[in-house]
XYZ file of C-alpha atoms in Angstrom:
778
model
C 127.018 55.299 120.816
C 123.270 54.832 122.257
C 120.204 54.899 119.519
C 118.582 58.320 121.145
C 122.437 59.845 121.273
C 122.883 58.360 117.508
C 119.188 60.473 116.838
C 120.688 63.788 117.898
C 122.877 65.414 114.667
C 126.053 68.120 115.213
C 124.583 71.362 115.762
C 124.482 73.884 112.246
C 126.701 76.298 114.144
C 129.576 76.005 117.703
C 132.356 76.980 118.699
C 135.430 74.875 119.517
C 136.181 76.725 122.363
C 135.450 80.397 124.288
C 137.395 82.207 126.800
C 136.849 80.399 130.619
C 139.054 83.205 132.780
C 135.153 85.101 132.568
C 134.440 88.145 131.518
C 136.591 90.272 134.539
C 138.560 88.396 134.981
C 136.783 86.835 137.335
C 138.116 83.107 137.687
C 141.885 84.459 138.186
C 140.837 86.218 141.013
C 139.270 83.300 142.962
C 142.279 81.302 141.823
C 144.691 82.652 142.789
C 142.383 84.221 146.200
C 142.256 80.411 146.845
C 146.176 79.747 146.313
C 146.335 82.640 148.399
C 144.362 80.917 151.446
C 141.149 84.076 151.453
C 138.848 81.533 149.389
C 138.024 78.656 149.734
C 136.974 75.336 147.381
C 133.225 76.249 147.842
C 133.955 79.916 146.931
C 135.849 79.121 143.974
C 133.938 75.871 142.984
C 130.959 78.545 142.878
C 133.202 80.525 140.623
C 133.941 78.477 138.524
C 129.764 77.594 138.216
C 129.635 81.491 137.308
C 131.323 81.059 134.490
C 130.195 78.256 133.527
C 126.670 78.641 133.472
C 127.052 82.187 131.628
C 129.171 81.011 129.104
C 126.332 78.168 128.152
C 123.687 81.415 128.379
C 125.400 83.730 126.894
C 126.412 81.303 123.796
C 122.769 80.311 123.429
C 121.671 84.094 123.982
C 123.867 84.348 120.611
C 122.111 81.842 118.426
C 123.781 78.507 119.370
C 121.001 77.482 120.385
C 120.637 73.941 119.216
C 121.875 70.368 121.022
C 125.348 70.234 121.821
C 126.443 73.395 120.083
C 128.473 74.643 123.673
C 131.512 73.668 123.637
C 132.030 72.679 127.713
C 135.630 73.845 127.047
C 136.297 75.092 130.772
C 139.180 74.656 132.650
C 140.471 75.047 136.197
C 143.857 76.351 135.036
C 145.188 74.338 131.611
C 143.040 71.277 129.263
C 146.421 69.477 128.695
C 145.761 68.977 133.134
C 142.837 68.465 133.024
C 143.744 65.527 130.918
C 146.143 63.955 132.920
C 144.076 64.479 135.854
C 141.146 62.471 133.922
C 143.756 60.034 133.220
C 145.189 60.013 136.549
C 148.410 60.175 135.058
C 150.934 61.450 138.300
C 153.953 61.448 137.705
C 155.542 58.713 140.576
C 158.152 62.385 141.934
C 154.879 64.239 143.992
C 154.382 61.318 145.633
C 151.222 60.303 145.981
C 148.526 62.356 145.010
C 145.545 60.466 144.477
C 142.996 60.392 147.748
C 141.600 57.107 149.006
C 139.203 56.863 146.756
C 141.734 57.360 143.670
C 139.965 60.502 143.294
C 142.454 63.957 142.416
C 142.015 66.196 144.034
C 141.501 70.611 143.356
C 145.184 70.447 145.935
C 146.517 67.227 144.271
C 145.485 69.257 141.078
C 146.866 72.788 141.548
C 150.020 70.805 142.820
C 151.447 69.319 139.254
C 150.579 73.602 138.481
C 152.152 74.670 140.652
C 154.891 72.290 142.672
C 155.950 71.412 146.406
C 159.203 73.043 147.762
C 160.738 69.677 146.983
C 159.597 69.013 143.021
C 159.155 71.312 140.645
C 156.275 71.813 138.831
C 155.418 70.034 135.485
C 157.251 71.294 132.892
C 155.108 74.696 130.508
C 155.712 75.406 126.871
C 153.883 77.032 124.443
C 150.557 75.536 122.783
C 151.024 74.856 118.776
C 151.368 78.635 117.159
C 149.701 80.475 119.762
C 150.756 82.492 122.939
C 148.753 79.928 125.784
C 150.728 77.164 127.531
C 150.503 73.933 128.830
C 152.125 71.704 131.402
C 153.113 68.955 130.001
C 152.169 66.020 131.162
C 155.884 63.177 132.212
C 154.857 59.811 131.658
C 156.573 56.532 131.055
C 156.956 52.596 131.803
C 155.517 53.058 135.362
C 152.938 55.299 135.142
C 149.333 53.968 136.006
C 146.119 55.335 134.518
C 142.879 55.618 135.925
C 139.538 57.443 135.611
C 141.322 60.145 139.072
C 138.229 62.381 137.841
C 134.330 63.088 136.982
C 135.231 66.931 136.031
C 134.327 66.557 132.902
C 131.105 64.962 133.509
C 130.231 66.515 136.117
C 130.315 70.064 134.368
C 128.120 68.818 131.318
C 125.935 68.059 134.184
C 125.444 71.157 135.808
C 125.160 72.504 132.196
C 122.190 70.087 131.980
C 120.207 70.842 134.566
C 120.175 74.660 133.596
C 118.433 73.516 130.853
C 121.196 73.462 127.714
C 123.540 70.145 126.510
C 126.640 71.271 126.189
C 129.306 68.829 123.901
C 132.152 67.875 126.795
C 135.801 68.099 125.941
C 138.871 66.651 126.402
C 142.240 66.021 124.216
C 142.176 63.311 122.059
C 144.761 60.483 122.858
C 147.472 60.152 120.585
C 147.349 64.785 120.737
C 147.880 63.846 124.328
C 150.220 61.233 124.152
C 153.089 62.985 121.359
C 152.382 66.390 123.654
C 154.213 63.928 126.578
C 157.657 63.807 127.554
C 159.255 60.764 128.921
C 159.273 60.438 133.026
C 162.179 61.057 134.961
C 162.101 57.175 135.153
C 161.673 56.342 131.565
C 164.477 56.288 129.465
C 166.073 58.004 126.769
C 164.247 56.338 124.112
C 160.994 55.540 125.621
C 158.420 57.477 123.712
C 155.007 57.989 125.542
C 153.326 57.081 122.647
C 154.016 53.600 123.039
C 151.305 53.459 126.096
C 148.205 54.084 123.670
C 146.459 50.942 124.548
C 147.398 51.907 127.882
C 145.262 55.168 128.167
C 142.265 54.077 125.827
C 140.002 52.318 128.391
C 140.081 55.078 130.668
C 138.893 56.956 127.990
C 135.590 54.807 126.879
C 134.908 54.950 130.773
C 135.161 58.517 130.618
C 133.251 58.507 126.871
C 130.515 56.087 128.816
C 129.955 57.885 132.236
C 129.116 60.942 129.826
C 126.415 59.102 127.856
C 124.777 57.760 130.794
C 124.996 62.091 131.427
C 123.001 62.439 128.797
C 125.875 63.611 126.826
C 124.814 62.705 122.779
C 128.133 64.585 121.160
C 132.181 64.967 122.754
C 134.450 66.192 121.073
C 138.300 64.676 121.322
C 140.728 67.647 120.080
C 143.773 66.398 118.001
C 145.524 69.613 117.102
C 148.507 67.854 117.092
C 147.537 65.653 113.850
C 148.651 69.082 111.927
C 151.612 69.117 113.018
C 155.204 67.774 111.454
C 155.617 65.402 114.057
C 159.388 64.080 115.156
C 157.057 60.646 115.440
C 157.364 59.374 112.200
C 153.769 60.257 110.843
C 152.556 55.790 109.728
C 153.058 56.003 113.473
C 150.688 58.579 113.876
C 148.091 57.547 111.474
C 148.156 53.762 112.876
C 147.824 55.671 116.399
C 144.627 56.388 115.206
C 143.855 54.470 113.675
C 144.244 51.804 117.164
C 142.523 54.698 118.908
C 139.444 55.696 117.376
C 138.665 52.044 116.411
C 138.489 51.664 120.480
C 136.731 54.472 121.294
C 134.151 54.601 118.395
C 133.558 50.343 119.273
C 132.865 51.233 123.218
C 128.888 49.449 124.084
C 127.789 53.315 125.576
C 129.214 56.239 123.886
C 128.403 60.047 122.973
C 128.517 60.947 118.860
C 132.556 61.803 118.618
C 133.696 65.070 116.873
C 137.753 65.000 116.232
C 138.936 68.902 116.152
C 141.481 69.265 113.966
C 142.265 73.119 114.359
C 145.414 75.362 113.630
C 146.012 74.191 110.707
C 145.322 70.818 107.368
C 145.868 67.631 108.735
C 147.075 66.530 105.210
C 148.098 62.656 105.163
C 146.412 62.075 108.907
C 142.681 62.895 106.842
C 142.704 59.373 104.818
C 143.424 57.642 109.081
C 140.779 59.691 110.720
C 138.899 59.351 107.612
C 138.642 55.296 107.344
C 137.851 56.152 111.387
C 134.624 55.377 112.522
C 134.163 58.479 114.117
C 130.994 61.014 113.631
C 131.637 64.062 112.527
C 135.218 65.464 111.933
C 136.310 69.176 112.233
C 138.857 70.981 109.289
C 140.477 74.599 109.950
C 140.072 75.447 106.503
C 140.633 78.948 107.822
C 143.969 78.368 108.011
C 144.492 75.350 105.987
C 143.467 74.557 102.535
C 140.228 72.794 101.801
C 140.368 68.582 101.003
C 140.093 67.438 97.366
C 137.013 66.313 96.591
C 138.202 62.634 96.510
C 139.085 63.454 100.185
C 136.005 65.279 101.319
C 134.438 61.894 99.382
C 136.420 59.172 101.473
C 134.625 60.959 104.621
C 131.620 59.036 103.889
C 128.605 59.801 106.510
C 130.227 61.678 108.528
C 129.568 65.280 109.337
C 132.608 67.869 108.343
C 132.151 71.019 111.066
C 133.930 73.599 108.841
C 136.354 75.988 110.386
C 136.133 78.714 108.514
C 135.850 81.409 111.111
C 139.392 82.681 112.410
C 139.391 81.287 115.967
C 143.229 82.669 116.844
C 143.135 86.600 116.245
C 140.221 89.318 115.926
C 139.584 90.868 112.910
C 135.945 90.535 111.742
C 135.733 87.459 108.899
C 135.505 88.270 105.261
C 131.451 86.275 104.832
C 131.652 86.637 101.627
C 134.680 84.345 101.127
C 134.086 82.045 104.127
C 130.517 81.490 102.348
C 132.004 80.097 98.926
C 133.939 77.850 101.174
C 130.967 76.450 102.706
C 129.960 76.145 98.733
C 132.965 74.594 97.691
C 132.725 71.971 100.327
C 129.107 71.630 99.932
C 129.494 70.627 96.863
C 131.084 67.396 98.448
C 127.686 65.860 99.707
C 127.148 65.016 103.098
C 126.433 66.877 106.234
C 127.964 69.863 106.866
C 128.406 72.088 110.014
C 130.341 75.242 110.497
C 132.615 76.753 113.370
C 135.962 78.769 114.381
C 139.090 77.467 113.195
C 140.444 77.259 116.893
C 138.554 78.120 120.286
C 138.230 81.417 120.619
C 140.170 80.907 123.920
C 142.934 82.920 122.112
C 140.287 85.978 121.439
C 138.837 88.301 124.185
C 135.675 88.049 125.119
C 133.424 90.751 123.217
C 134.645 93.759 121.190
C 131.332 95.715 122.430
C 132.624 96.688 125.672
C 136.068 98.616 124.288
C 134.340 102.173 124.166
C 137.117 104.038 124.511
C 138.246 102.409 120.367
C 137.045 104.415 117.420
C 133.633 103.071 116.267
C 135.392 102.207 112.803
C 138.407 100.255 114.840
C 135.785 98.254 116.391
C 133.625 97.222 113.303
C 136.573 96.204 112.060
C 136.878 93.703 114.634
C 135.389 90.542 116.334
C 136.024 89.353 119.453
C 134.677 85.157 120.676
C 130.883 87.182 121.422
C 131.411 88.325 117.770
C 132.321 85.370 116.493
C 129.794 83.164 117.862
C 127.339 85.066 115.825
C 129.298 85.025 112.159
C 129.849 81.151 112.663
C 125.078 81.325 113.196
C 125.284 84.056 109.876
C 126.870 81.564 108.156
C 125.255 78.375 108.685
C 122.706 80.551 108.471
C 123.539 80.944 104.769
C 123.833 76.977 104.667
C 120.143 76.320 104.904
C 119.301 79.389 103.202
C 121.522 81.844 101.517
C 119.316 84.936 100.679
C 118.501 84.976 104.821
C 122.780 86.301 105.655
C 122.669 88.191 102.915
C 122.785 91.175 104.801
C 125.884 90.179 107.389
C 127.565 89.217 104.384
C 127.064 92.483 102.903
C 127.516 94.668 105.401
C 131.023 92.750 106.076
C 132.396 93.413 102.861
C 131.030 96.836 102.735
C 133.728 96.767 106.683
C 136.299 95.342 105.285
C 136.296 97.777 102.047
C 137.257 100.338 105.031
C 139.486 99.222 106.670
C 142.043 98.749 103.491
C 141.563 102.458 103.073
C 141.576 104.474 106.416
C 144.159 106.496 107.296
C 147.501 105.212 109.001
C 146.380 101.294 107.258
C 149.532 102.463 104.280
C 152.170 105.104 105.393
C 154.382 106.258 102.769
C 157.204 107.670 105.149
C 157.608 104.359 106.320
C 157.751 102.245 102.887
C 159.819 104.480 101.599
C 162.105 103.728 104.804
C 162.028 99.566 104.535
C 162.305 100.125 100.231
C 165.566 101.949 101.484
C 167.062 98.734 103.071
C 170.651 96.877 102.138
C 171.442 94.010 103.408
C 174.397 96.334 105.785
C 171.791 97.103 107.698
C 171.051 93.584 108.572
C 174.515 93.339 109.826
C 177.010 93.618 112.710
C 180.703 93.236 113.104
C 182.580 89.924 113.377
C 181.239 88.377 117.590
C 185.319 88.698 118.145
C 185.815 91.800 117.172
C 182.501 92.454 119.686
C 183.235 90.326 122.554
C 186.889 91.992 122.609
C 185.248 95.856 122.510
C 182.347 94.325 125.198
C 184.930 93.068 127.249
C 186.657 96.349 127.058
C 184.030 98.006 128.440
C 182.205 96.039 130.609
C 184.766 94.153 132.680
C 182.340 91.773 134.262
C 183.458 88.440 136.046
C 183.412 84.789 134.613
C 180.192 83.607 135.172
C 178.469 87.827 135.197
C 174.968 87.485 137.483
C 171.742 89.227 135.765
C 168.008 89.432 135.666
C 165.955 88.985 132.713
C 164.021 92.461 132.612
C 161.767 93.534 135.796
C 160.999 92.869 139.179
C 157.865 92.423 141.219
C 154.931 94.864 140.670
C 153.726 95.616 143.840
C 149.801 96.455 144.733
C 151.588 100.183 145.115
C 153.003 100.211 141.919
C 148.983 98.985 139.951
C 147.506 101.731 141.438
C 149.895 104.469 141.381
C 149.329 103.583 137.255
C 145.584 103.546 138.222
C 145.656 106.486 139.882
C 147.156 107.692 137.120
C 145.123 107.037 134.240
C 141.786 108.036 135.886
C 143.744 111.200 136.436
C 144.175 111.202 140.777
C 147.764 111.130 140.206
C 149.186 113.636 138.425
C 152.406 113.062 134.992
C 154.816 114.306 137.482
C 153.883 112.764 141.087
C 153.699 109.045 139.304
C 157.191 109.416 137.645
C 158.525 109.974 141.435
C 156.965 107.199 142.412
C 158.364 105.218 139.362
C 161.377 106.684 140.174
C 161.612 105.623 143.865
C 160.758 101.863 143.162
C 164.296 102.066 140.086
C 165.871 103.559 143.482
C 164.640 100.490 145.373
C 165.657 98.394 142.458
C 169.127 99.005 141.731
C 169.839 99.019 145.440
C 168.749 96.068 145.859
C 169.760 94.493 143.772
C 173.881 96.092 144.583
C 172.562 94.789 148.324
C 173.159 91.346 146.470
C 176.491 91.341 144.639
C 174.362 91.737 141.247
C 176.750 92.359 138.306
C 174.501 93.797 135.669
C 172.032 95.668 136.403
C 168.089 96.385 135.723
C 165.501 98.711 136.657
C 162.975 96.660 137.283
C 160.034 97.936 134.680
C 157.442 99.768 137.269
C 156.377 102.034 134.491
C 155.208 98.963 132.253
C 151.822 97.670 132.150
C 153.141 94.901 130.229
C 156.317 93.951 127.846
C 153.836 95.386 124.852
C 151.241 97.200 125.532
C 153.859 99.691 127.085
C 155.598 99.988 123.197
C 151.954 99.628 121.795
C 150.690 102.950 123.675
C 153.902 104.477 122.947
C 154.009 103.988 119.092
C 151.717 105.135 115.961
C 150.172 102.031 114.557
C 148.428 100.786 117.516
C 145.370 100.506 119.663
C 145.067 99.009 123.070
C 141.598 97.587 124.910
C 140.858 98.029 127.824
C 138.837 94.350 128.878
C 140.494 92.461 126.134
C 142.595 89.997 128.636
C 142.979 86.404 127.443
C 144.964 83.288 129.153
C 148.034 82.996 129.088
C 148.829 80.027 131.107
C 147.700 79.193 134.643
C 145.635 82.254 136.631
C 148.193 84.512 134.274
C 146.167 87.143 131.772
C 147.671 89.517 129.432
C 145.902 92.469 127.328
C 147.289 91.937 123.972
C 147.331 94.962 122.024
C 145.960 95.751 118.054
C 148.078 96.674 115.457
C 146.171 97.586 112.704
C 148.627 100.185 110.759
C 151.785 100.688 109.534
C 154.397 101.303 112.654
C 156.476 104.041 113.766
C 158.492 105.604 116.331
C 157.966 109.374 117.796
C 159.756 109.943 120.227
C 161.759 107.859 122.454
C 159.477 105.495 124.743
C 162.191 104.133 127.241
C 165.291 106.220 127.477
C 164.146 108.529 130.797
C 163.899 105.667 132.620
C 167.122 104.663 131.627
C 169.254 106.491 131.987
C 168.143 107.649 135.230
C 168.496 103.867 136.253
C 172.008 104.370 135.062
C 173.055 107.492 136.669
C 172.024 105.663 139.933
C 174.496 102.691 140.109
C 178.261 102.360 138.452
C 177.230 98.843 137.021
C 175.913 98.362 133.667
C 172.242 99.348 133.097
C 170.237 97.366 131.066
C 168.796 99.190 128.446
C 165.209 96.303 128.174
C 162.855 96.142 125.031
C 160.681 94.075 123.268
C 161.212 92.907 119.976
C 160.052 92.737 116.806
C 158.189 89.539 116.788
C 157.674 89.561 120.130
C 155.566 92.389 119.533
C 154.101 90.411 117.054
C 153.508 87.109 118.406
C 151.600 89.143 121.899
C 149.626 91.007 119.826
C 146.046 90.924 117.653
C 148.428 91.990 114.004
C 146.839 92.693 111.005
C 146.189 90.306 107.980
C 146.278 92.382 105.066
C 150.374 92.331 104.599
C 152.664 89.544 104.956
C 154.248 89.909 108.949
C 157.415 89.775 107.753
C 156.521 93.356 106.116
C 154.712 94.057 109.500
C 158.327 92.950 112.074
C 160.536 95.014 110.185
C 158.289 98.090 110.838
C 158.901 97.155 114.509
C 162.366 96.199 113.839
C 162.793 100.323 112.698
C 161.192 101.672 114.962
C 163.412 99.361 117.721
C 166.185 100.026 115.702
C 165.602 104.211 116.410
C 165.123 103.279 120.606
C 168.502 101.090 120.660
C 170.291 104.650 119.022
C 169.010 106.882 121.130
C 170.108 104.399 124.935
C 172.899 104.228 123.107
C 172.970 107.962 123.330
C 172.258 107.535 126.555
C 175.099 105.887 128.014
C 173.879 102.874 127.956
C 175.925 99.659 127.025
C 173.902 96.583 127.352
C 170.493 96.727 125.438
C 168.219 93.357 125.679
C 165.711 92.646 122.696
C 163.952 90.362 124.376
C 162.030 87.518 122.135
C 160.494 84.951 123.548
C 157.770 84.608 120.997
C 160.362 83.653 118.620
C 159.786 80.019 118.274
C 156.139 80.362 119.304
C 155.157 81.555 115.260
C 156.665 79.020 114.481
C 154.348 76.909 111.548
C 153.844 73.596 112.501
C 154.670 72.454 108.843
C 158.766 71.714 108.169
C 157.500 73.124 104.653
C 156.918 76.573 105.758
C 159.253 77.487 108.673
C 162.298 78.648 106.397
C 160.278 81.987 105.136
C 159.399 82.617 109.106
C 162.585 81.923 110.534
C 163.976 84.129 108.073
C 161.799 87.052 108.076
C 161.848 86.862 112.597
C 165.329 86.668 112.291
C 165.999 89.527 110.235
C 164.148 91.660 111.807
C 165.762 91.429 114.990
C 168.690 91.740 113.123
C 167.024 94.716 111.333
C 166.382 96.770 115.343
C 170.135 95.262 116.529
C 172.541 95.781 113.741
C 173.073 99.479 113.955
C 174.583 98.902 117.271
C 177.871 99.982 118.379
C 180.892 96.985 118.438
C 181.163 98.413 122.195
C 177.357 97.828 122.861
C 176.396 94.620 124.572
C 173.341 92.720 123.017
C 170.805 90.424 124.998
C 168.376 88.457 123.620
C 166.105 86.222 125.767
C 163.524 83.531 125.052
C 161.083 81.203 127.171
C 158.895 77.803 127.300
C 159.963 76.383 124.079
C 161.750 73.890 122.547
C 165.007 75.285 122.001
C 166.758 72.767 119.639
C 163.158 72.938 117.142
C 164.793 76.992 116.557
C 168.647 76.344 117.634
C 169.889 77.724 114.369
C 167.669 80.913 114.654
C 168.565 81.788 118.073
C 172.501 81.399 116.823
C 170.783 84.059 113.461
C 169.967 85.990 115.565
C 173.215 86.683 116.520
C 172.688 88.063 120.466
C 175.892 88.744 121.667
C 173.833 86.946 124.860
C 170.709 84.967 125.470
C 168.762 84.186 128.100
C 166.682 80.905 128.788
C 164.138 79.424 130.348
C 165.653 76.272 131.670
C 165.071 75.161 135.741
C 161.676 74.290 135.168
C 163.126 71.267 131.951
C 166.252 70.932 134.438
C 168.675 72.754 132.231
C 167.349 70.242 128.921
C 168.678 73.276 127.082
C 172.661 72.992 127.075
C 172.579 69.408 125.610
C 170.657 71.548 122.422
C 173.551 74.061 123.626
C 176.679 72.017 123.088
C 175.369 69.947 120.706
C 174.591 73.053 118.182
C 178.406 74.367 118.609
C 176.248 77.665 120.301
C 179.290 79.972 120.597
C 177.935 83.565 122.499
C 177.503 84.257 125.448
C 174.089 82.213 127.100
C 172.470 81.852 130.155
C 169.955 79.394 131.073
C 167.941 80.295 133.427
C 168.016 78.897 137.322
C 165.682 80.303 138.684
C 161.935 79.215 137.615
C 159.763 82.051 138.561
C 156.099 80.563 137.564
C 156.290 78.908 140.108
C 156.580 79.969 143.953
C 159.225 77.956 144.387
C 161.620 79.274 146.230
C 165.319 77.568 145.115
C 167.983 77.019 147.454
C 171.937 77.619 146.937
C 171.947 73.735 146.805
C 169.441 73.614 143.792
C 170.759 76.530 141.833
C 174.585 75.142 142.304
C 173.250 71.564 140.516
C 172.269 73.579 137.782
C 175.067 75.484 137.305
C 177.274 72.355 137.912
C 175.547 70.519 135.393
C 175.313 74.064 132.990
C 179.349 74.104 132.906
C 179.685 70.709 131.893
C 178.443 71.322 128.588
C 178.916 75.326 128.144
C 182.351 76.888 128.448
C 181.894 78.904 131.046
C 183.800 81.564 129.834
C 180.248 81.728 127.667
C 177.815 81.927 130.765
C 175.949 83.626 132.166
C 173.502 83.309 135.601
C 170.127 84.140 135.618
C 166.565 83.372 136.144
C 164.221 81.944 133.592
C 161.909 85.243 133.057
C 160.926 88.179 134.542
C 160.262 88.802 138.202
C 157.067 90.527 137.321
C 154.092 87.960 138.992
C 156.687 87.028 141.989
C 156.780 88.258 145.273
C 159.609 90.687 146.920
C 160.512 88.305 150.063
C 160.123 85.343 147.635
C 162.534 87.303 145.390
C 165.062 88.927 147.530
C 165.563 84.946 149.097
C 165.609 83.463 145.466
C 167.735 86.155 143.797
C 170.382 85.771 147.076
C 171.073 82.202 146.809
C 171.230 82.393 143.126
C 174.318 84.936 144.254
C 175.772 82.724 146.602
C 175.360 79.011 144.198
C 177.218 81.772 141.082
C 179.973 82.907 144.401
C 180.654 78.831 144.654
C 180.491 77.642 141.702
C 182.601 80.303 139.885
C 185.391 79.949 143.058
C 185.022 76.505 142.519
C 185.807 76.801 138.479
C 189.241 79.522 139.261
C 190.210 77.173 141.661
C 190.264 74.562 139.368
C 191.911 76.790 136.521
C 195.853 77.741 138.715
């Protein structure tokens, strides 16, 4: 650490991170144009530069004007992929991706994210308890490490040349390895954490380059330390000690902030306290304030208090946060204010949502407003009187929200109070299985898709024109019916067994329901990154939820009229509606989930009455909300499973209930998946190459299951041989009578040409494996 850097205090007010997609999704559009070949690398670089400098200037103007207050958390795709690039940790299965000078260029970077014709991309999974997805590093004994990128240094220098000193960010070494999986060449007992000593020299080299560029602080993100891991806590603590002894001993380095978002550090606080890091971020919004003794053990480290929620959009209770800061300040030492997590999980600016009522807007704080809240709380620490007006206004708004019309509805609450155990229970599966077999008459290895078909430019244009009043409702309905007719005919031509209507009328699997349920509002510009270039607009669930009219029935009924094959009714489950919305924080999540469950139960009743015999209730986010600490998980799993069962338990025995989950570690929640009691469960499995079938086999999963055979999050077209190989593996671990064949997820983001070819290959492979099984049974 240089003397100059040692004299730079940690900023009194900062954010852990900021949205990086651009206020109008400029990055998404530029990256996808680059992939399509309509934008060159120089133009993409310029878009990235404009976003980075625009963010730095905006946050400076909002009051984060001290050196290192603004986080350098920009990424072209994913922050974990960025760490992989900087470490040069390229899986050997990709061949030689590094350039002659040992760097990973932009095309190599995107190859890891998107794959090639021969190689699947890196696996994708949930980032802690959020709806963000990261790319899983593949580490083995054979992995080599070298500084293969200096993008973090370049981005710091870019802002510095503009007169703003940012705080460079990278995923910390312990978290990076804990999030990794063993490579194809690694043995089953290999632990990526065993390579810690080998990656630390690369981190040191990066720190030294940052110091040489003038960085006074760097942020090493260690959220894996707030999770109960399978790796013993003592082993993790030893890794923390080892990592930060090496990094803090570097001859020339910036001062080090270790951030610990998404919960309390627990036992790992001791190892960080004993280290020579310079500042430690604590999530004291979600986690409890450490004891006075624990705080006292931090010595001269600056405590960066995450008192403003970076993960949700509700206005901060500044009075309560000030009380937390007083508690921390009483322990002595240097204290700064920040968010609990990066604000990458929330939109940019609530003032742009002019279509929302002024009252609702006053309840909300997006990323820009959180910067203002952080600044106000830092001012409180310096001079409590200076923040009095802001604190009083926040208190007034929170009281207004509590008493607002629609926040509580007595009819909804009375219906919940009247529920009994029978409302959460269906007949035994054996009874349902027989009834469904008679009603549906499906072949061995029945084929289906997950729900959505490609949303073409024409579909999106029609929706936009209808919203603007340029296309009347009757014209819009006819265009959507025409698309449904096309989708049904395509599935019949391809030979699928259980069909879907393709969901052309839906802008988003959650927002569509939010627009048709009371207690929700939706944004116009409230985009957040889900993964890579994919963005979502979470709805705002602010009040008690109820359904005033059927939502999906007319579309499903029309689609069923076009075919004699079973047509799925498509619903989004209660947990996913909560997980992919910004949900009210003034009552237990389980109560809100049950309100949504009752609304969906009414929808299922109407679908059955319309003649729909197969109904899918998607729960891709079931794993997402799982608490990071094991002690908190049983309560979550109880209410999440109950809300699904409340939604589906009114279904008749002959009605086949499907559900769908994607991009999660399914083994962690296999008991809960079983507890949903769905008749058929489809799961992501293609990108992970059927890893899930081992969990299904060891658990003894006894109902229908469709491990995915087509990775729809990559532009790759799976060949017939590839799908055959996946199906052959599946039938080795799961009885063929239980197996369904389907893609990993919905097809909304894909184009029709690649979709048709891929789905055709899936059917061909299914027919081949089906024939083999039937021949073997004779």
